[in-house]
GROMACS .gro file of C-alpha atoms in nm:
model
  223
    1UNK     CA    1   7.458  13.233   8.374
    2UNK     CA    2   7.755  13.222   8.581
    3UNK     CA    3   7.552  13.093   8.884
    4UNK     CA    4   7.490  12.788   8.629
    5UNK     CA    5   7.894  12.764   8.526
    6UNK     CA    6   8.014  12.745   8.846
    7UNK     CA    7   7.722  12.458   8.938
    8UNK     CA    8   7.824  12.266   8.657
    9UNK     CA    9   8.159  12.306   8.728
   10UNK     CA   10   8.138  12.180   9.070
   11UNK     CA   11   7.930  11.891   8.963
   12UNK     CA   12   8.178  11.799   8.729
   13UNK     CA   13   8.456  11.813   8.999
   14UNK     CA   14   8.249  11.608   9.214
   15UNK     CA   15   8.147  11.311   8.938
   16UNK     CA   16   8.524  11.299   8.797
   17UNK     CA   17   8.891  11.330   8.847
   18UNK     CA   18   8.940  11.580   8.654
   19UNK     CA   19   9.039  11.826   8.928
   20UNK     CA   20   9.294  11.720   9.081
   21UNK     CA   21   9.395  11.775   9.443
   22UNK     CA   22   9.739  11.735   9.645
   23UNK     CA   23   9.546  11.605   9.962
   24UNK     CA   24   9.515  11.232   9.949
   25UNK     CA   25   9.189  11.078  10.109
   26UNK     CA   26   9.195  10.818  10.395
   27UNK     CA   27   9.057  10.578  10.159
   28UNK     CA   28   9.408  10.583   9.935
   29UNK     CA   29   9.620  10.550  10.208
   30UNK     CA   30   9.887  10.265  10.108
   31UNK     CA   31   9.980  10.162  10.466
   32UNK     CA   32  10.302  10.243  10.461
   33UNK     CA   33  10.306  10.455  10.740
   34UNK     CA   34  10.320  10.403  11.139
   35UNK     CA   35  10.017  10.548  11.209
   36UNK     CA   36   9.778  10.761  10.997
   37UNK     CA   37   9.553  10.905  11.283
   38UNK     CA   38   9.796  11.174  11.374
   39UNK     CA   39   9.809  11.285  11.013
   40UNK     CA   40   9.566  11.650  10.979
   41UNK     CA   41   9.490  11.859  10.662
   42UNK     CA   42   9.799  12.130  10.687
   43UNK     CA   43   9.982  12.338  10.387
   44UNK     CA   44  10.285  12.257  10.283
   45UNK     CA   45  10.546  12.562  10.265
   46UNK     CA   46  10.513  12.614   9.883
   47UNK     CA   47  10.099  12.614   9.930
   48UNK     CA   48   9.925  12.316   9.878
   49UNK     CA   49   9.757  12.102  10.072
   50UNK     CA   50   9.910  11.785  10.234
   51UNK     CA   51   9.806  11.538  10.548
   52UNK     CA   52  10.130  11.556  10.775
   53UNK     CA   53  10.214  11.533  11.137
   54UNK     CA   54  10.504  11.679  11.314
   55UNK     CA   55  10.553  11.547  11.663
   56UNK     CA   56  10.535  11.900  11.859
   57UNK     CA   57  10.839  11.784  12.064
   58UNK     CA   58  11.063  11.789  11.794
   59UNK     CA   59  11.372  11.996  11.783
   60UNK     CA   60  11.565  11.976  11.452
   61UNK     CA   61  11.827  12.126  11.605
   62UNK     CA   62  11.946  11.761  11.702
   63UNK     CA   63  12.008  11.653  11.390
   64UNK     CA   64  12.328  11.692  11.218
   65UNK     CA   65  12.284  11.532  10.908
   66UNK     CA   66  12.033  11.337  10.698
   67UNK     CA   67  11.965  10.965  10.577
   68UNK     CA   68  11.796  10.939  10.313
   69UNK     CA   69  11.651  10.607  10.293
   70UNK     CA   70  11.644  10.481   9.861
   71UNK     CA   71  11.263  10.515   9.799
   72UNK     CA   72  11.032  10.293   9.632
   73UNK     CA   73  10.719  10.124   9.562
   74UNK     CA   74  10.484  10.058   9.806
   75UNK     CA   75  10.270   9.834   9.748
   76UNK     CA   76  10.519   9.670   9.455
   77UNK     CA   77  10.353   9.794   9.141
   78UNK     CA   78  10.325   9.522   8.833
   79UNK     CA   79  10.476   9.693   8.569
   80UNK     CA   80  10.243   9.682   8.216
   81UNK     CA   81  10.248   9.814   7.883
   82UNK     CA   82  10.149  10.199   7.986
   83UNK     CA   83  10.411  10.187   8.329
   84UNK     CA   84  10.736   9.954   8.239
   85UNK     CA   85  10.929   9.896   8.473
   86UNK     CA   86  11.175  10.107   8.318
   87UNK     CA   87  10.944  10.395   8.406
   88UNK     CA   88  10.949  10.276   8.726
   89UNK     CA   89  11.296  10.211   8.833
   90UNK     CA   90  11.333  10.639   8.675
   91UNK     CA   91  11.058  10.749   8.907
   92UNK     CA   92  11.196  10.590   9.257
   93UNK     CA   93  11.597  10.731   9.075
   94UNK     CA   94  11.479  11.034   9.023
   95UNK     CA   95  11.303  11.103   9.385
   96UNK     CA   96  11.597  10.992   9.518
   97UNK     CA   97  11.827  11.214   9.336
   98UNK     CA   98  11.586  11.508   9.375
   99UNK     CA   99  11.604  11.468   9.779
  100UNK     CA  100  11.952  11.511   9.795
  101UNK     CA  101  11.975  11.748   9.605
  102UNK     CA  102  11.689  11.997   9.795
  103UNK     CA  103  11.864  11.883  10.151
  104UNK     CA  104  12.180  11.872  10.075
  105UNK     CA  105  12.118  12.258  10.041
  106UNK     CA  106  12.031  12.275  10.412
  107UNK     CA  107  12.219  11.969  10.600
  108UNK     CA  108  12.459  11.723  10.550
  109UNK     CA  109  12.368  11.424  10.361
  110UNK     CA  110  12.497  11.094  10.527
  111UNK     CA  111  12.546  10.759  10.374
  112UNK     CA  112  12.455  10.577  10.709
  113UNK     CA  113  12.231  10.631  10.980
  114UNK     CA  114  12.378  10.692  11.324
  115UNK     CA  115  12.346  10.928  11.639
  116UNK     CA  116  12.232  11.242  11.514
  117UNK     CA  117  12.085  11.148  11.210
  118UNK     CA  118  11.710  11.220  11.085
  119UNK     CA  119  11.644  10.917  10.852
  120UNK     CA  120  11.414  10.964  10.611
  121UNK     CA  121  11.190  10.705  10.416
  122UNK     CA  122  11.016  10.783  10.118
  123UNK     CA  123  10.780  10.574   9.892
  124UNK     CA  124  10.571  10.590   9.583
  125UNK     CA  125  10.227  10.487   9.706
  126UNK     CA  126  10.027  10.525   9.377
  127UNK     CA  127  10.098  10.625   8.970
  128UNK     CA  128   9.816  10.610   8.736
  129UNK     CA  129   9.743  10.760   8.413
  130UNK     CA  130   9.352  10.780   8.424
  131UNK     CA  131   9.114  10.915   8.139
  132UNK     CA  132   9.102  11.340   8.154
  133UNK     CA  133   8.805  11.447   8.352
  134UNK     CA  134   8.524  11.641   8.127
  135UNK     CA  135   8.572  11.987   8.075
  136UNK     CA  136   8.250  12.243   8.200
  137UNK     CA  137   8.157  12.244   7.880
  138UNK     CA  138   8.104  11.897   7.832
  139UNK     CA  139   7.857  11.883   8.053
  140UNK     CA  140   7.610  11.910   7.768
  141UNK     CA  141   7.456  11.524   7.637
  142UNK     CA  142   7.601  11.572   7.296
  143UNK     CA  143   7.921  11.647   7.402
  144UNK     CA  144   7.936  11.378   7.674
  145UNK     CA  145   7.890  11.103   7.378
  146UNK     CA  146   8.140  11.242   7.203
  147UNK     CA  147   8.397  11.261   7.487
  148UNK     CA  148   8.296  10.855   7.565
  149UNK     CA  149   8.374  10.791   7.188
  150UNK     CA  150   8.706  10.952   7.216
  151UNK     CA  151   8.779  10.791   7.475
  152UNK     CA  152   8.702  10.478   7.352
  153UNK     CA  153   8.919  10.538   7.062
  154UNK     CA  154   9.191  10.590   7.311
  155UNK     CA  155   9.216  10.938   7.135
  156UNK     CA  156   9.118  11.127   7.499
  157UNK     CA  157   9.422  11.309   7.728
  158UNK     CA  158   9.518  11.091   8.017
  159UNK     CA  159   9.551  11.256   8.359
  160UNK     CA  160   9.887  11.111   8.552
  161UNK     CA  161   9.853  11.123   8.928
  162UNK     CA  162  10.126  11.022   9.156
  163UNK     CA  163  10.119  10.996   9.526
  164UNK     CA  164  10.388  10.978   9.834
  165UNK     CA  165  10.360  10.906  10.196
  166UNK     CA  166  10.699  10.928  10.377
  167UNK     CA  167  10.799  10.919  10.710
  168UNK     CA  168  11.087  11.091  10.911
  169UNK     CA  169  11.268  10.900  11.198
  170UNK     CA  170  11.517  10.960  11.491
  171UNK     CA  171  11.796  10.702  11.393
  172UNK     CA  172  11.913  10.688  11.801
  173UNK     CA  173  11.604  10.580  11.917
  174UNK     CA  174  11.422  10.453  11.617
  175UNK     CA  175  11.093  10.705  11.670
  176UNK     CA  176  10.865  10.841  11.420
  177UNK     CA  177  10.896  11.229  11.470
  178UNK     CA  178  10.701  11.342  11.115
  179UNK     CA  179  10.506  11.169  10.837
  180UNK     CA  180  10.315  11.324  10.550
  181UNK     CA  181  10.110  11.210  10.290
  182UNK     CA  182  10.060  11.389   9.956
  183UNK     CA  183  10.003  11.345   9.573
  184UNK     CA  184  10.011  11.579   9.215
  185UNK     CA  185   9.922  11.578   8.898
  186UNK     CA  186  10.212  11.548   8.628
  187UNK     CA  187  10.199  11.587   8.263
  188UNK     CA  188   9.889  11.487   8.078
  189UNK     CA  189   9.938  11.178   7.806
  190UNK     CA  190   9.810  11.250   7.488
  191UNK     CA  191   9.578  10.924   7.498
  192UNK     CA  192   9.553  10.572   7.664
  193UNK     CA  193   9.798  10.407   7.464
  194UNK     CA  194  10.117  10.655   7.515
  195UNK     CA  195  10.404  10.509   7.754
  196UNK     CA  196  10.384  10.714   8.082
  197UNK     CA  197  10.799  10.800   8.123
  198UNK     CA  198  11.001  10.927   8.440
  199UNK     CA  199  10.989  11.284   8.279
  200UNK     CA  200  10.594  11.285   8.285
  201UNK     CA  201  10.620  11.351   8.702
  202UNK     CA  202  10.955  11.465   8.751
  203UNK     CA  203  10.811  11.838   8.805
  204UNK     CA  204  10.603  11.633   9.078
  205UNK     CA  205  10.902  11.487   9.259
  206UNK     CA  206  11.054  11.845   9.246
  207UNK     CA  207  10.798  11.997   9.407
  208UNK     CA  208  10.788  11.778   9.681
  209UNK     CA  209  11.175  11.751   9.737
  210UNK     CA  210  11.151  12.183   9.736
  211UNK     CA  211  10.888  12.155  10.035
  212UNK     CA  212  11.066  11.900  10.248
  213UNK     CA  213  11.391  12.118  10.231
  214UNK     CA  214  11.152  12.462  10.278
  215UNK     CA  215  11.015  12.234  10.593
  216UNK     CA  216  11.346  12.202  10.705
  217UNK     CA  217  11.436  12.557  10.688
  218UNK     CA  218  11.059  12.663  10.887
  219UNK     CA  219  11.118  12.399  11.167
  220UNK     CA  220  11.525  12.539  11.211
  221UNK     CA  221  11.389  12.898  11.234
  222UNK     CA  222  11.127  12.815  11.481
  223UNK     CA  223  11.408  12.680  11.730
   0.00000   0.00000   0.00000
């Protein structure tokens, strides 16, 4: 019995999104980064998986202060009934607030780039709010017609994935001495016609302001 969970579990993972990952596929990258061949599976300090590169010449040490770059969209996002651009404009805010607040913890934040300065440059590659993946259980036929009927009422939870791929750059010389690419699952909508907000992904953007400050903090103690 539990042999035949855990295979209908996996098969359910496999055939939809309902369990969702932190590691971004190759497929979903946005292009807004330099170059994505350098980029290998790693964990991130708080434990999840991530794509990132670190050149191994680096020393942090050389950096007095951060510049933090105001995120955004990348590609530009049309803005529709479920994401307005209200929602939007709070998600690249927020991220943007939530950096400088996790750094400024660790190094001085600086309002323009200059000798000395690691610039940073964050973006939003993807935000959806997709229909909930089927539970194990659901694997059944009876319950898989009922779960497409809910879902065509609009009545199913909606899974909200967001994604960022941001890279980290010497402001003397202009080089690329980090990127990483990652993504997480914020708060599930009640059904397909509830307004995704800022607040639904905020926990997201916390998360991954905490692990670029707990980065930080590894790559100073290694020196």
């Amino acid at each position: 019995m539990t042999k035949c969970f855990a295979a209908s579990l996996l098969a359910t993972c496999m055939l939809v999104s309902g369990c969702t990952s932190t590691l971004v596929q190759p497929d979903q990258y946005s292009g807004f980064l330099q170059d994505y061949s350098r980029l290998s599976e790693q964990q991130s300090p708080s434990g999840v998986k991530v794509a990132r590169w670190v050149d191994p010449n680096l020393d942090i040490s050389r950096y007095t202060q951060v510049y933090i770059e105001p995120s955004k969209f990348y590609p530009t996002p049309q803005p529709d009934s479920r994401i307005p651009q209200t929602t939007l404009q709070g998600i690249t805010s927020y991220y943007d607030q939530a950096l400088k607040r996790e750094l400024s913890k660790v190094i001085r934040i600086s309002n323009s780039p200059s000798n000395g300065t690691l610039v940073i440059r964050p973006a939003i590659t993807a935000v959806s709010a997709e229909t909930e993946g089927l539970k194990p259980y659901e694997v059944i036929p009876i319950a898989l017609v009922v779960a497409a009927a809910t879902t065509a009422a609009g009545e199913r939870d909606q899974q909200v994935e967001i994604a960022t791929e941001a890279s980290f750059i010497d402001a003397g010389n202009g080089k690329v001495v980090a990127e990483v690419v990652r993504k997480g699952a914020g708060t599930d909508l009640e059904n397909k016609k509830q307004v995704l907000s800022a607040d639904d992904v905020k926990p997201v953007i916390d998360g991954w302001a905490n692990d670029m400050r707990l980065s930080m903090e590894q790559l100073r103690a290694k020196r």
